[in-house]
Coordinates of N, CA, C and O in Angstrom, one line a residue:
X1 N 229.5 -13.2 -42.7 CA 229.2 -14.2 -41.6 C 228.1 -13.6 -40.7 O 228.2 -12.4 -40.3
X2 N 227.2 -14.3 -40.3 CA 226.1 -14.0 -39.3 C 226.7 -14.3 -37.8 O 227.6 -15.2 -37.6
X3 N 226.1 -13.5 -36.9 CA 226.9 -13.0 -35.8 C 226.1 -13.9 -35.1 O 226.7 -14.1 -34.0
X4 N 224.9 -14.8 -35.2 CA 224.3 -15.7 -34.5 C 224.1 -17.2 -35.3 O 223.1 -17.3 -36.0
X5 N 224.9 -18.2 -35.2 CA 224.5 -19.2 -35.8 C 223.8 -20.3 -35.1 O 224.3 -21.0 -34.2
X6 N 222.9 -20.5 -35.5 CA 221.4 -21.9 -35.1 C 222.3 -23.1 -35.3 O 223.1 -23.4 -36.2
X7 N 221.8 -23.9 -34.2 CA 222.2 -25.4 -33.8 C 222.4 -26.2 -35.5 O 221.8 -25.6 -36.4
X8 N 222.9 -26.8 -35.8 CA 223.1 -27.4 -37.7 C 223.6 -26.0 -38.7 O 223.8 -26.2 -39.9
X9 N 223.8 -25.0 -38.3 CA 224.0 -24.3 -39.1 C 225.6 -23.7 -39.6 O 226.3 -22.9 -39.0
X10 N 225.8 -24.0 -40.1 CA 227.4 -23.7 -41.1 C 227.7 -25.3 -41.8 O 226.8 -26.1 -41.9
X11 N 229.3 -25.5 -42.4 CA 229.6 -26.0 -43.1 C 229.6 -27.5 -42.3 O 230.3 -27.7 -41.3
X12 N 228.7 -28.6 -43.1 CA 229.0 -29.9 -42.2 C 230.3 -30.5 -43.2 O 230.6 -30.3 -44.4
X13 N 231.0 -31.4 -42.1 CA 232.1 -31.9 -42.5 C 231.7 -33.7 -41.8 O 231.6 -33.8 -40.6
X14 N 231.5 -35.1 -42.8 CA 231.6 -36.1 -42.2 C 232.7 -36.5 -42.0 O 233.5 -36.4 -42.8
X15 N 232.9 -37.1 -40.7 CA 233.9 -38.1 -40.6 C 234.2 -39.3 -40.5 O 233.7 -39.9 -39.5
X16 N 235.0 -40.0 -41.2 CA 235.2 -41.4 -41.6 C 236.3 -42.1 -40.4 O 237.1 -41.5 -39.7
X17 N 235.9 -43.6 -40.6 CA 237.5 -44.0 -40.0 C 238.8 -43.6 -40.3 O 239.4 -43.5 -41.3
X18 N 239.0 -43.2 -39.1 CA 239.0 -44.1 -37.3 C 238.1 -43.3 -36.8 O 237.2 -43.7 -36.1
X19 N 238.1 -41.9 -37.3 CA 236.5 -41.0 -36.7 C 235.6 -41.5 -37.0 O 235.8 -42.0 -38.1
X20 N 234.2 -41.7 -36.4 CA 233.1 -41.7 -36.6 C 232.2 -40.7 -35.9 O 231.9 -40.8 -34.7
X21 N 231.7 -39.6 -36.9 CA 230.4 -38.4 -36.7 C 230.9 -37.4 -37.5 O 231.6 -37.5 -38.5
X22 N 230.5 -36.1 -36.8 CA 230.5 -34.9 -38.4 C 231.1 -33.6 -37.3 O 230.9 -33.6 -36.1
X23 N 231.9 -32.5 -38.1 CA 232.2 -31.6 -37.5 C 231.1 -30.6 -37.8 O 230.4 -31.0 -38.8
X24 N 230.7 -29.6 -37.4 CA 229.9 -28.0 -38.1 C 231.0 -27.2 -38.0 O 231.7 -27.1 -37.0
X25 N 231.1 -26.6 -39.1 CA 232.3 -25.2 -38.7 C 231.0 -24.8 -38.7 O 230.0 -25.1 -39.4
X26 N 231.3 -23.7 -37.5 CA 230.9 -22.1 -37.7 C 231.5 -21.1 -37.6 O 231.0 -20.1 -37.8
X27 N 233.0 -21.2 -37.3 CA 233.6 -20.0 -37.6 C 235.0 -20.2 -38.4 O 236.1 -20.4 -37.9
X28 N 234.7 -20.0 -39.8 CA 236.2 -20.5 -40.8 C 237.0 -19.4 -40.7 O 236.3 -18.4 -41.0
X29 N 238.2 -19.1 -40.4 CA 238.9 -18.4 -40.7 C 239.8 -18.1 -41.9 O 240.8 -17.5 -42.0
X30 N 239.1 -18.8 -42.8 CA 239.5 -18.4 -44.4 C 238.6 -17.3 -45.1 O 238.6 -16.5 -46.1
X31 N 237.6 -17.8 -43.8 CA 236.3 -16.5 -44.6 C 236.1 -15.6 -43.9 O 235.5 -14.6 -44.2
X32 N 236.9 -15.8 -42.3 CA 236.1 -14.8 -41.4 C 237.6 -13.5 -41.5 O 237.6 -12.4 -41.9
X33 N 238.7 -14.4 -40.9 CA 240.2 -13.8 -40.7 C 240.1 -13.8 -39.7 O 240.7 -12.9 -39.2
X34 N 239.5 -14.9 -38.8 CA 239.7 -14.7 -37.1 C 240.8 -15.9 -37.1 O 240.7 -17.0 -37.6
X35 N 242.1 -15.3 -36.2 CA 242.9 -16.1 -35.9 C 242.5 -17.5 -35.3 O 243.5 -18.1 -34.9
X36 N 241.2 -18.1 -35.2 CA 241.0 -19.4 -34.6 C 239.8 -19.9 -35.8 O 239.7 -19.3 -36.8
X37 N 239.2 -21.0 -35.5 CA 238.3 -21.9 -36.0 C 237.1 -22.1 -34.7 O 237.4 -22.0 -33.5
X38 N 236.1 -22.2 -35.2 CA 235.4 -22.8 -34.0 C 234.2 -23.8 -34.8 O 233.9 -23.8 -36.0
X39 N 233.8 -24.4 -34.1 CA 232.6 -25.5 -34.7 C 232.3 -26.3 -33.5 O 232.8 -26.2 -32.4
X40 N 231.2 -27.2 -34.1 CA 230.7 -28.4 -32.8 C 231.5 -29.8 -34.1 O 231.7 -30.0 -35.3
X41 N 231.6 -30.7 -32.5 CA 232.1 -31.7 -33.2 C 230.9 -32.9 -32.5 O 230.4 -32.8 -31.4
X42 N 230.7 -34.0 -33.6 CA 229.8 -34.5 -32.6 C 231.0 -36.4 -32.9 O 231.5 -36.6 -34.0
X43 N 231.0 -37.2 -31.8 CA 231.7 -38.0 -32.0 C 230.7 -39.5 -31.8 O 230.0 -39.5 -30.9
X44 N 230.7 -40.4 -32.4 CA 229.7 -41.3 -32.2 C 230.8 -42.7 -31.0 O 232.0 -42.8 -31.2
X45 N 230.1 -43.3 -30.0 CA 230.6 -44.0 -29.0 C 231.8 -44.8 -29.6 O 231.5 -45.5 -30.5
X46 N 233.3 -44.7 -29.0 CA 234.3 -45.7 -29.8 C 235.0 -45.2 -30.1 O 236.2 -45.4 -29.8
X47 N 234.5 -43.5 -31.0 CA 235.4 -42.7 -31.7 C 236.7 -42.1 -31.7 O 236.8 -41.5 -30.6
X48 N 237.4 -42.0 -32.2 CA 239.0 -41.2 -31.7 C 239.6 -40.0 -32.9 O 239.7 -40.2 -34.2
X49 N 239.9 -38.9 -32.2 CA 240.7 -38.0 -33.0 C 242.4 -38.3 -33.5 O 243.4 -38.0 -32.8
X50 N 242.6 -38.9 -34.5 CA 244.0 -39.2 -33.7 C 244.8 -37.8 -34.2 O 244.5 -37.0 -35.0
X51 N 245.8 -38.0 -33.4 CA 246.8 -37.1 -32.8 C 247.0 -35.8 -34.0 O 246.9 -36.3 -35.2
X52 N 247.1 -34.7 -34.0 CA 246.6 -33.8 -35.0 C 247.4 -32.4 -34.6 O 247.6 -32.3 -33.4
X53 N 248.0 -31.5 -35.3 CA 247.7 -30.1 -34.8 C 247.6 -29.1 -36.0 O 247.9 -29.5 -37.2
X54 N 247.1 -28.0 -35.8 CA 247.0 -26.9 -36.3 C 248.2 -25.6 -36.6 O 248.6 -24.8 -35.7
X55 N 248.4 -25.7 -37.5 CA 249.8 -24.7 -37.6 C 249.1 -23.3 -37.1 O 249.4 -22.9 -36.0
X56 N 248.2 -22.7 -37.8 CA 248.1 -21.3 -38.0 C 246.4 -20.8 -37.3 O 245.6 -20.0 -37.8
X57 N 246.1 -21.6 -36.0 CA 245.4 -21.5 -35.4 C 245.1 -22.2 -34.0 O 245.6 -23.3 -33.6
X58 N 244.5 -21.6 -33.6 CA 243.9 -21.9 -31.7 C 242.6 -23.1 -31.9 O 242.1 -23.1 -33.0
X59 N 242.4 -23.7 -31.2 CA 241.3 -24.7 -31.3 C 241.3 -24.3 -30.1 O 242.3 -23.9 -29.4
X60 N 240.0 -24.5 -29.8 CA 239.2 -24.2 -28.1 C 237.6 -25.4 -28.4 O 236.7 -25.3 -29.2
X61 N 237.7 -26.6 -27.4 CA 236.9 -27.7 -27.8 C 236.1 -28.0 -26.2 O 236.6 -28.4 -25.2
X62 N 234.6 -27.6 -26.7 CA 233.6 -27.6 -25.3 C 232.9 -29.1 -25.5 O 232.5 -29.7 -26.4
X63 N 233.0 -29.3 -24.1 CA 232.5 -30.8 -24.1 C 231.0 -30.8 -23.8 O 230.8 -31.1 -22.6
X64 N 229.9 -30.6 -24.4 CA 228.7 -30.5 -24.1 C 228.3 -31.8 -23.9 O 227.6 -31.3 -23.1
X65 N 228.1 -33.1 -23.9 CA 227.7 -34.1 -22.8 C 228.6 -35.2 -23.8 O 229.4 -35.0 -24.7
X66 N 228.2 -36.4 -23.2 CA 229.8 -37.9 -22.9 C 230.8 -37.1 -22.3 O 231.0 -36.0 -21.8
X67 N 231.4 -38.0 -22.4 CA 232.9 -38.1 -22.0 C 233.9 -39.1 -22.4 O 233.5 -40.2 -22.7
X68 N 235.3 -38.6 -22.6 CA 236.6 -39.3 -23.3 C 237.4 -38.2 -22.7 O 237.3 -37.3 -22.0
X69 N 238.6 -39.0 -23.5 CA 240.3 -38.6 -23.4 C 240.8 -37.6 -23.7 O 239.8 -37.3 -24.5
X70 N 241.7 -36.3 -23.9 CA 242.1 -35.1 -24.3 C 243.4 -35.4 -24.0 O 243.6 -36.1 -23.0
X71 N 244.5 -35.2 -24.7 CA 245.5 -35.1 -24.8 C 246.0 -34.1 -25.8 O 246.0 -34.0 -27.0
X72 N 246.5 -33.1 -24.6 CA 247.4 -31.8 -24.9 C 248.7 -31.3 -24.7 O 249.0 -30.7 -23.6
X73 N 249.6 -31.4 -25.6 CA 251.2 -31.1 -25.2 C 251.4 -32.2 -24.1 O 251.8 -31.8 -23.0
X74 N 251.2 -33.7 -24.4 CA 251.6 -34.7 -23.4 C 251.0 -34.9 -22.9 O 250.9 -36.1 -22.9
X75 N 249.9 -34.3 -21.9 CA 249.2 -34.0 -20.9 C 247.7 -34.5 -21.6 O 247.2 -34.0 -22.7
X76 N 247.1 -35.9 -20.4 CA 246.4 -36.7 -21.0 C 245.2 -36.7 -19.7 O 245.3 -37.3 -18.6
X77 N 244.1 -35.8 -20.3 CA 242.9 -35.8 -19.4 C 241.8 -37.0 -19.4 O 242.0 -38.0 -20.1
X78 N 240.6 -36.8 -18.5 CA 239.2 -37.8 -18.5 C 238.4 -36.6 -18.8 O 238.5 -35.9 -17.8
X79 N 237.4 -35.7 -19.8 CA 236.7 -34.6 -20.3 C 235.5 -35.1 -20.2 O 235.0 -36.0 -20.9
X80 N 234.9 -34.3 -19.1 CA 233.1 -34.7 -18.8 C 232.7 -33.0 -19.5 O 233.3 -31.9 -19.7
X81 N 231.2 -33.7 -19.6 CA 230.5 -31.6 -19.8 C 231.1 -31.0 -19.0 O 231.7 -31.4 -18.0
X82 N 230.9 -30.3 -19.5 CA 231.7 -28.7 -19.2 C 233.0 -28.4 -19.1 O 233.4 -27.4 -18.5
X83 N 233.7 -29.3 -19.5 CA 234.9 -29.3 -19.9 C 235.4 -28.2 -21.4 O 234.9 -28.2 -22.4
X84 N 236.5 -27.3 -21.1 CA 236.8 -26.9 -22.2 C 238.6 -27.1 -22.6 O 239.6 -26.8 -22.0
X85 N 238.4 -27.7 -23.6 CA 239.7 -28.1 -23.9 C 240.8 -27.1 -24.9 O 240.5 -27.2 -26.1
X86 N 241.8 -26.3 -24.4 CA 242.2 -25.3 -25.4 C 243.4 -26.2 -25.8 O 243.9 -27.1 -25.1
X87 N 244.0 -25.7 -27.0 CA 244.5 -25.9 -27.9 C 245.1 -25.1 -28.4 O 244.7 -24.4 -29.3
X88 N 246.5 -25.0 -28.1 CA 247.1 -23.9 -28.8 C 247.9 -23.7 -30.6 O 248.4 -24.8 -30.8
X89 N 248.0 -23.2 -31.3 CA 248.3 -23.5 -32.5 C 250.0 -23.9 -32.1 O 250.7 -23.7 -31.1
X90 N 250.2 -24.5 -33.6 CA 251.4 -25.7 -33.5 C 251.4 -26.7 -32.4 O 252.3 -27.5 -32.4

């Protein structure tokens, strides 16, 4: 793994309904062994995550511009930039 990854660079993933846009991993933990994941998610206007978790890892999710909903352990935000939304595994 390269210790600097460029804007489009790592594994794209599209997403379909009810998502609409694409994730980038840039940090897999299948390849790396870092207890987390990281990537950009990009969401097109409308779109929704639904409800999801991760057994065997941390999600940490930066809001670099729009804004929507975050709901974590119950707890149901409004996420403008610079917002960072952590995620704990299970």
């Amino acid at each position: 793994m390269k210790g600097i990854l460029r804007p489009r660079e790592g594994e794209a993933l599209k997403l379909g309904p009810p998502v609409a846009g694409e994730v980038i991993i840039k940090v897999d933990p299948r390849q790396t062994g870092a207890p987390f994941a990281a990537g950009t998610l990009t969401l097109l206007p409308g779109a929704e995550l639904p409800p999801h978790r991760h057994l065997h890892r941390d999600e940490a999710l930066f809001v670099h511009k729009g804004q929507g909903r975050a709901t974590v352990e119950g707890r149901s935000m409004t996420v403008v930039p610079g917002t960072l939304v952590y995620v704990p595994r299970q």
